[in-house]
XYZ file of C-alpha atoms in Angstrom:
562
model
C 77.924 78.362 97.757
C 78.906 79.230 101.309
C 77.391 76.118 102.849
C 78.879 73.704 100.195
C 82.295 75.325 101.012
C 81.878 75.119 104.662
C 80.707 71.244 104.079
C 83.759 70.292 102.101
C 86.493 67.978 103.984
C 89.031 69.328 105.784
C 91.534 67.474 103.814
C 90.122 69.658 100.652
C 90.051 72.801 102.084
C 93.640 72.254 103.242
C 94.763 71.303 99.638
C 92.990 74.215 98.293
C 94.898 76.669 100.674
C 97.978 74.968 99.967
C 97.451 75.561 96.179
C 96.202 79.256 96.734
C 98.145 82.282 95.686
C 98.271 83.550 99.185
C 99.708 80.575 100.448
C 102.434 80.365 97.758
C 103.118 84.328 98.433
C 103.722 83.014 102.020
C 106.202 80.370 100.979
C 107.971 82.651 98.283
C 108.391 85.431 101.030
C 109.528 83.048 103.635
C 112.249 81.614 101.391
C 113.470 84.747 100.449
C 113.579 86.368 104.057
C 115.344 83.297 105.180
C 117.900 83.867 102.472
C 118.141 87.685 103.387
C 118.564 87.160 107.269
C 121.191 84.468 106.638
C 123.195 86.846 104.474
C 122.698 90.032 106.366
C 124.078 88.321 109.379
C 126.913 86.547 107.774
C 128.109 89.092 105.779
C 129.058 91.391 108.674
C 130.373 88.518 110.270
C 132.517 88.005 107.401
C 133.823 91.315 106.875
C 134.692 91.562 110.753
C 136.736 88.125 110.046
C 138.274 89.431 106.714
C 139.904 92.626 108.199
C 141.214 91.174 111.178
C 138.699 91.549 113.860
C 138.096 95.293 112.703
C 134.648 96.943 112.347
C 136.182 98.997 109.629
C 134.610 97.116 106.636
C 131.268 96.437 108.261
C 131.109 100.180 108.879
C 131.836 101.031 105.188
C 129.572 98.429 104.054
C 126.437 99.871 106.251
C 127.509 103.408 105.267
C 127.434 102.079 101.310
C 123.719 100.357 101.802
C 122.291 103.198 103.516
C 123.448 105.738 101.204
C 122.607 103.636 98.086
C 118.855 103.099 99.192
C 118.439 106.721 100.269
C 119.535 107.947 96.830
C 118.243 105.218 94.636
C 114.767 104.532 96.494
C 112.863 106.688 94.112
C 114.350 105.529 91.107
C 114.043 101.699 91.898
C 110.459 102.197 92.576
C 109.908 104.105 89.586
C 111.401 101.110 87.652
C 108.960 98.989 89.528
C 105.956 101.118 88.708
C 107.008 101.282 84.973
C 107.619 97.736 83.934
C 105.458 94.377 84.003
C 104.889 92.857 87.605
C 106.188 89.395 86.473
C 109.468 91.053 84.679
C 110.096 93.274 87.791
C 109.662 90.401 90.325
C 111.839 88.096 88.276
C 114.604 90.276 87.510
C 114.699 91.449 91.070
C 114.796 87.689 92.201
C 117.602 86.760 89.684
C 119.820 89.785 90.484
C 119.676 89.305 94.167
C 120.220 85.997 94.321
C 123.029 85.845 91.604
C 124.757 88.598 93.485
C 124.507 86.942 96.831
C 125.873 83.739 95.240
C 128.742 85.595 93.286
C 129.604 87.267 96.741
C 129.764 84.220 98.432
C 132.133 82.306 96.016
C 134.254 85.745 96.101
C 134.451 85.224 99.819
C 135.209 81.746 99.835
C 138.183 82.331 97.455
C 139.259 85.247 99.813
C 139.314 82.824 103.063
C 140.928 80.402 100.874
C 143.749 82.197 99.755
C 143.733 85.204 102.106
C 147.510 84.871 102.851
C 148.641 84.755 99.186
C 146.106 87.786 98.502
C 147.964 89.423 101.177
C 151.307 89.577 99.837
C 150.384 90.079 96.145
C 150.612 93.731 94.763
C 151.488 94.758 98.724
C 148.194 94.024 99.329
C 146.154 95.806 96.867
C 144.631 92.981 95.297
C 142.944 91.941 98.481
C 141.879 95.731 98.841
C 140.189 95.268 95.622
C 138.589 92.242 96.790
C 137.089 93.753 99.749
C 135.739 96.887 97.502
C 134.009 94.100 94.998
C 132.392 92.343 97.905
C 130.825 95.240 99.436
C 129.841 96.419 95.803
C 128.193 93.153 94.910
C 126.529 92.641 98.535
C 125.057 96.362 98.085
C 123.663 95.560 94.527
C 122.140 92.323 96.142
C 120.528 94.821 98.813
C 119.165 97.187 96.114
C 117.418 94.422 94.330
C 116.372 92.912 97.854
C 114.724 96.286 98.201
C 113.030 96.020 94.740
C 111.879 92.782 95.598
C 110.145 93.984 98.819
C 108.524 96.597 97.168
C 106.910 94.390 94.707
C 105.749 91.696 96.637
C 104.793 93.287 99.808
C 103.659 96.498 98.550
C 102.182 95.567 95.545
C 101.489 91.720 94.855
C 99.718 91.342 98.191
C 97.451 94.291 97.700
C 96.716 92.772 94.299
C 95.999 89.502 95.910
C 94.074 90.612 98.759
C 91.607 92.536 96.251
C 89.078 94.648 97.789
C 89.046 92.857 100.942
C 90.721 94.894 103.558
C 90.569 92.331 106.112
C 92.154 89.747 104.036
C 94.855 92.489 103.200
C 95.338 93.239 106.967
C 95.933 89.242 107.628
C 98.179 88.789 104.806
C 100.424 92.056 106.140
C 100.217 90.396 109.529
C 101.292 87.121 108.162
C 104.191 88.363 106.044
C 105.279 90.223 109.363
C 105.271 87.207 111.548
C 107.313 85.241 108.883
C 109.846 88.077 108.980
C 109.924 87.822 112.945
C 110.297 83.940 113.182
C 113.194 83.989 110.251
C 114.915 87.053 111.596
C 115.772 84.586 114.749
C 116.177 81.078 113.198
C 118.007 82.037 110.324
C 121.265 83.792 112.025
C 120.901 80.899 114.618
C 121.155 78.209 111.748
C 124.131 79.920 109.950
C 125.587 80.788 112.923
C 125.558 77.276 114.060
C 127.046 76.150 110.914
C 129.996 78.661 111.113
C 130.855 77.913 114.778
C 130.881 74.017 113.954
C 132.586 74.331 110.404
C 134.278 77.509 109.122
C 133.647 80.684 107.697
C 134.391 78.920 104.142
C 131.480 76.588 104.870
C 129.234 79.265 106.003
C 129.919 80.772 102.513
C 129.433 77.807 100.617
C 126.098 76.736 102.363
C 124.639 80.404 101.779
C 125.432 80.375 98.070
C 123.904 76.675 97.840
C 120.824 78.010 99.644
C 120.572 80.831 97.038
C 120.899 78.541 94.060
C 117.971 76.215 95.506
C 115.927 79.142 96.580
C 116.093 81.147 93.561
C 115.037 78.092 91.340
C 112.126 77.435 93.809
C 110.855 81.106 94.301
C 111.021 81.620 90.353
C 108.533 78.930 89.924
C 106.464 80.056 92.929
C 106.236 83.628 91.170
C 105.022 82.462 88.228
C 102.463 80.069 89.835
C 101.057 83.116 91.694
C 100.908 85.251 88.639
C 99.055 82.670 86.672
C 96.531 82.016 89.494
C 95.640 85.733 90.076
C 94.738 87.233 86.645
C 94.721 91.046 88.043
C 98.413 90.877 88.265
C 98.404 91.004 84.410
C 97.014 94.600 84.556
C 98.708 97.584 85.808
C 97.781 100.855 85.949
C 100.121 103.274 83.885
C 101.336 100.466 81.433
C 98.246 101.193 78.914
C 99.443 104.978 78.890
C 102.937 103.706 77.948
C 101.627 101.811 75.167
C 99.320 104.440 73.768
C 102.283 106.711 73.448
C 104.336 104.377 71.988
C 101.655 103.515 69.319
C 101.289 107.433 68.649
C 104.860 107.432 68.040
C 104.644 104.406 65.450
C 101.758 106.045 64.005
C 103.471 109.588 63.478
C 106.328 107.937 61.508
C 103.871 105.983 59.412
C 101.986 109.246 58.568
C 105.199 110.928 57.856
C 106.388 108.329 55.547
C 102.644 108.242 53.374
C 103.882 112.385 53.132
C 100.092 112.954 52.251
C 99.867 116.748 52.822
C 102.813 119.399 53.219
C 101.067 121.114 56.067
C 100.319 117.995 57.868
C 103.703 116.602 57.070
C 105.437 119.501 58.821
C 103.189 118.999 61.916
C 103.659 115.736 62.133
C 107.399 116.252 61.530
C 107.167 118.608 64.436
C 105.678 116.113 66.715
C 108.196 113.720 65.968
C 111.326 116.231 66.471
C 109.324 116.554 69.823
C 109.606 113.168 70.612
C 112.998 112.704 69.417
C 113.894 115.522 71.774
C 112.604 113.917 74.677
C 114.587 110.653 73.566
C 117.768 112.392 73.269
C 120.846 111.225 74.986
C 121.081 114.669 77.022
C 117.288 113.945 78.215
C 117.760 110.198 78.978
C 120.950 111.126 81.290
C 119.391 113.648 83.338
C 116.273 111.281 83.725
C 117.315 109.639 86.915
C 117.781 113.124 88.566
C 114.119 113.777 87.534
C 112.758 110.801 88.700
C 114.364 111.334 92.032
C 112.976 114.693 92.347
C 109.695 113.722 91.016
C 109.139 110.799 93.640
C 109.996 113.096 96.495
C 107.588 115.560 95.516
C 104.932 112.638 94.656
C 105.674 111.529 98.344
C 105.265 115.021 99.719
C 102.044 115.430 97.957
C 100.461 112.352 99.207
C 97.485 112.237 101.666
C 99.519 109.974 103.719
C 102.418 112.093 103.830
C 102.451 112.596 107.641
C 101.550 108.804 108.253
C 104.546 107.873 106.149
C 106.856 110.343 107.945
C 105.551 109.361 111.287
C 106.814 105.812 110.582
C 110.295 107.039 109.451
C 111.020 109.051 112.492
C 110.734 105.724 114.603
C 113.944 105.014 113.052
C 115.798 107.324 114.533
C 116.062 105.623 117.948
C 118.719 103.652 119.832
C 115.818 101.802 121.671
C 116.164 98.596 119.371
C 117.892 94.900 119.617
C 121.035 96.240 117.326
C 124.570 96.414 117.720
C 124.116 99.484 119.699
C 121.816 98.363 122.492
C 123.309 95.021 122.770
C 126.887 96.664 122.918
C 125.490 99.215 125.650
C 123.884 95.967 127.508
C 127.216 94.360 127.685
C 128.839 97.417 129.805
C 125.905 96.868 131.938
C 126.835 93.528 132.873
C 124.534 91.427 130.943
C 126.190 88.284 129.126
C 125.570 86.932 125.459
C 123.073 83.931 126.988
C 120.810 86.574 128.808
C 120.966 88.867 125.642
C 119.959 85.880 123.268
C 116.599 85.514 125.599
C 115.956 89.014 125.436
C 116.145 88.799 121.618
C 113.813 85.989 121.942
C 111.497 87.949 124.202
C 111.544 90.822 121.726
C 110.640 88.523 118.934
C 107.465 87.052 120.734
C 106.376 90.442 121.779
C 106.688 91.803 117.959
C 104.388 88.517 116.922
C 102.061 89.669 119.639
C 102.023 92.987 118.172
C 101.079 91.852 114.897
C 98.489 89.611 116.251
C 96.978 92.330 118.042
C 96.857 94.276 114.967
C 94.493 92.588 113.062
C 92.041 92.061 116.328
C 92.093 95.930 117.068
C 91.696 96.690 113.421
C 88.560 94.706 113.077
C 87.206 96.560 116.493
C 88.252 100.053 115.769
C 89.210 100.461 112.489
C 92.689 101.013 110.857
C 93.401 104.648 111.595
C 92.235 104.231 115.274
C 94.680 101.196 115.417
C 97.777 103.211 114.574
C 96.409 105.685 117.247
C 96.193 103.082 119.928
C 99.679 101.338 118.861
C 101.327 104.962 119.389
C 99.814 105.487 122.741
C 101.070 101.979 123.602
C 104.373 102.411 122.421
C 105.147 106.024 123.940
C 103.689 104.617 127.413
C 106.057 101.652 127.285
C 109.179 103.778 126.460
C 108.619 105.352 129.709
C 110.206 102.878 131.213
C 113.108 103.502 129.198
C 113.141 107.215 130.346
C 113.193 105.943 133.645
C 115.879 103.748 133.221
C 118.250 106.886 132.465
C 117.684 107.978 136.411
C 117.380 104.722 137.798
C 120.048 103.019 140.225
C 122.844 101.390 138.242
C 122.474 103.942 135.441
C 125.994 105.324 133.908
C 124.106 108.381 132.920
C 126.337 111.584 133.839
C 126.150 114.926 132.191
C 129.190 116.077 133.545
C 131.120 113.480 131.060
C 131.377 115.309 128.072
C 129.732 113.168 125.222
C 131.996 114.136 122.867
C 135.224 113.023 125.044
C 135.322 109.418 123.157
C 135.404 111.236 119.856
C 138.048 113.583 120.623
C 140.327 110.962 122.113
C 140.127 108.861 119.125
C 140.872 111.593 116.639
C 143.520 113.579 118.693
C 146.491 112.412 120.494
C 147.688 113.577 123.889
C 150.009 116.136 121.561
C 146.754 117.847 120.209
C 147.713 116.505 116.704
C 145.208 114.651 114.396
C 145.962 110.992 114.637
C 146.455 109.093 111.179
C 143.460 107.554 110.037
C 143.617 103.842 109.395
C 144.088 102.872 105.730
C 142.220 100.375 103.744
C 145.422 98.592 102.753
C 145.138 95.040 104.729
C 148.017 94.065 107.152
C 148.607 90.942 108.743
C 147.685 93.222 111.913
C 145.346 95.936 111.167
C 145.438 99.279 112.775
C 141.760 99.170 114.043
C 140.781 96.477 116.701
C 137.703 95.837 118.235
C 137.984 95.972 122.243
C 139.263 92.612 123.311
C 136.880 92.873 126.473
C 134.015 91.916 124.067
C 135.004 88.724 124.277
C 136.103 88.406 127.696
C 133.414 87.919 130.681
C 130.603 90.994 131.072
C 131.381 93.512 133.363
C 129.820 93.661 136.816
C 127.710 96.429 138.066
C 126.300 97.819 141.171
C 122.475 97.510 140.230
C 120.548 96.023 137.523
C 117.660 98.123 137.773
C 118.152 100.495 135.137
C 119.243 97.894 132.350
C 116.296 95.880 133.599
C 113.966 98.825 132.689
C 115.387 99.723 129.805
C 114.650 96.325 128.546
C 111.308 95.779 129.911
C 110.493 98.998 127.979
C 112.097 98.015 124.830
C 110.601 94.619 124.591
C 106.881 95.745 125.960
C 107.131 98.759 123.041
C 107.614 96.135 120.005
C 103.753 95.218 120.568
C 103.154 98.907 119.970
C 105.638 99.412 117.267
C 104.517 96.623 115.243
C 101.093 97.130 115.382
C 101.907 100.709 114.587
C 104.371 99.768 111.500
C 101.355 97.437 110.080
C 98.783 100.066 110.387
C 100.910 102.843 108.582
C 102.037 100.109 105.859
C 98.494 99.320 104.978
C 97.401 103.011 104.989
C 99.907 103.103 102.247
C 98.716 100.341 100.427
C 95.283 101.533 100.592
C 95.727 105.320 99.683
C 98.323 105.209 97.000
C 97.361 104.857 93.346
C 98.638 101.691 91.830
C 100.717 103.520 89.260
C 102.510 105.297 92.208
C 102.800 102.282 94.611
C 106.422 101.464 93.537
C 107.999 105.190 93.856
C 106.133 106.061 96.861
C 107.410 103.211 98.850
C 110.746 103.628 97.459
C 110.916 107.069 98.660
C 109.374 105.653 102.143
C 112.561 103.481 102.375
C 114.645 106.081 101.539
C 113.345 107.918 104.471
C 113.645 105.279 106.906
C 117.145 104.941 105.677
C 117.844 108.460 106.190
C 116.839 108.558 109.840
C 118.553 105.339 110.389
C 121.770 107.296 109.425
C 121.276 109.989 111.457
C 120.768 107.730 114.569
C 124.176 106.048 113.765
C 125.814 109.647 113.497
C 124.066 110.442 116.970
C 125.924 107.387 118.407
C 129.129 108.137 116.735
C 128.876 111.699 118.409
C 128.161 110.121 121.734
C 129.738 106.692 121.903
C 130.285 106.589 126.070
C 127.964 104.514 128.083
C 127.908 107.779 130.163
C 126.083 109.672 127.352
C 123.776 106.465 126.463
C 120.835 107.838 128.864
C 121.183 111.287 126.656
C 120.657 108.911 123.460
C 117.589 107.333 125.200
C 115.880 110.447 125.490
C 116.471 111.892 122.292
C 115.096 108.550 120.658
C 112.422 108.830 122.874
C 111.647 112.471 121.887
C 111.768 111.536 117.946
C 109.228 108.498 118.770
C 107.126 111.199 120.379
C 107.428 113.669 117.397
C 106.838 110.613 114.923
C 103.390 109.782 116.997
C 102.445 113.325 116.908
C 102.496 113.368 113.007
C 100.361 110.327 112.921
C 98.044 111.883 115.359
C 97.565 114.825 113.149
C 97.046 112.845 110.116
C 94.329 110.415 112.287
C 92.713 113.533 113.580
C 92.473 115.079 110.255
C 91.104 112.219 108.543
C 88.590 110.971 111.223
C 87.033 114.669 111.477
C 86.659 114.407 107.695
C 84.933 111.187 107.575
C 82.528 112.488 110.400
C 81.989 115.828 108.750
C 81.090 114.020 105.353
C 78.948 111.590 107.208
C 76.992 114.364 108.942
C 76.709 116.538 105.483
C 76.209 114.006 102.578
C 75.991 116.861 100.038
C 79.360 118.278 101.243
C 81.830 117.355 98.299
C 85.212 115.233 99.833
C 88.443 117.039 100.006
C 91.090 115.695 97.838
C 93.870 116.520 100.343
C 91.605 114.123 102.813
C 92.525 110.428 102.380
C 89.894 108.333 101.300
C 89.113 105.665 103.744
C 85.604 104.115 103.389
C 86.216 100.909 105.295
C 89.476 101.997 107.345
C 87.632 104.078 109.976
């Protein structure tokens, strides 16, 4: 059979690949990710533009999104687990794209009639539009989270089957798609808004989501048809059995064959009704939240998941914080765009390196190697704190900037800005952001910083893929959704903490302290993974040397991962 397959013409093999479930998942993920990246980039720009170049609405949106995923991650994952795969994927897709389309149309209306809305009802109608935009955008993000858990953490595993090498290749390809769309999609929508307008940008994104939703819906159904295993989901049979039992109880009560049996059946029916009472259903989200976090804690890969979450507690990434600091150190937008491109290439190299190292060394050892590589590169960032040109100065209190904004010269609290829009909002972005970058004495410090950040992306993405596949392989099918939902919540929690850390120490003189804290958290994360890896590898070696020894249930079962 292999010889026959190898003798097939190249054209025929290409056609088979393009029709395969694997390629259809790639295509659907590319469409979905492209739309997500365009929207995530554009919504931040739209909110800044709407409030008169103020960061207030953007900060509120970021806080709402992070808090929602933190609180609802386990509940979303539980919903993914308890419903059929196709229903979950299609519902998430429709809700996500419909929310983006609705939000885009609303933003178009606000941009078109902003002056009139500002006057009506003393500006409160415009404020209501802001609240509605943030709420709908948050719904879109929650649906995107459910879609990500469904496709990347469940469907990919089922399509790969028992082939762990195929699973690793699919994870790596999905991550490469993420990297490419993260660069190209914002560039496209940015050019559209630059040469057109924000109104045209909203219309383009809305139109893209209409097209993408229809095509993705079709692709999901094709993948489902080509992969019969997707129709069978662990946990569904138990739910069906419970429902059948409930129906049988009602039927037996109706027959009323025996008073004693009837009373027993009535007690069972009363118990079922008790469990489905209004109070019970109202408290179900709280129980789901608690059970999800308990289940996450009891997983054999708990320390591996925590290690990944700790990597989010860092300022050493290409986000608004790092780019803002780079500007204060004399780097202009052109140089920053080149550095972001280099970072993406480094991430792709790390993704490719993951597949090669995993085949040579095994999955667990790949995470160990990636962790050592990332920490080694981040030492350049630590060195940049003390290099020439660094603004690091411990004599300057990191809280001075916060106190300056909170208290006036008289020591009284300043009035906090209101969300009621005005023509000239109270909070403005520093005007120097749009001017030429300031000159500095030496570029040695910032060069070392970005050299470390870019080089560390290789180890970072390899490690991320390692933990992702460990979760895929070791979490049982019926708990994949809730565990990955809690994992997302942990990631957002540490991400929130890193923003709080920056808020407490926003001045450039304190950025070096933030770098040291960030590297410390990354080191703690990798220490957790090293503990997990040591325990896992030692247990595998012990079981190999002692075949009669029964496996420890607390040790992850990784027969082909080591």
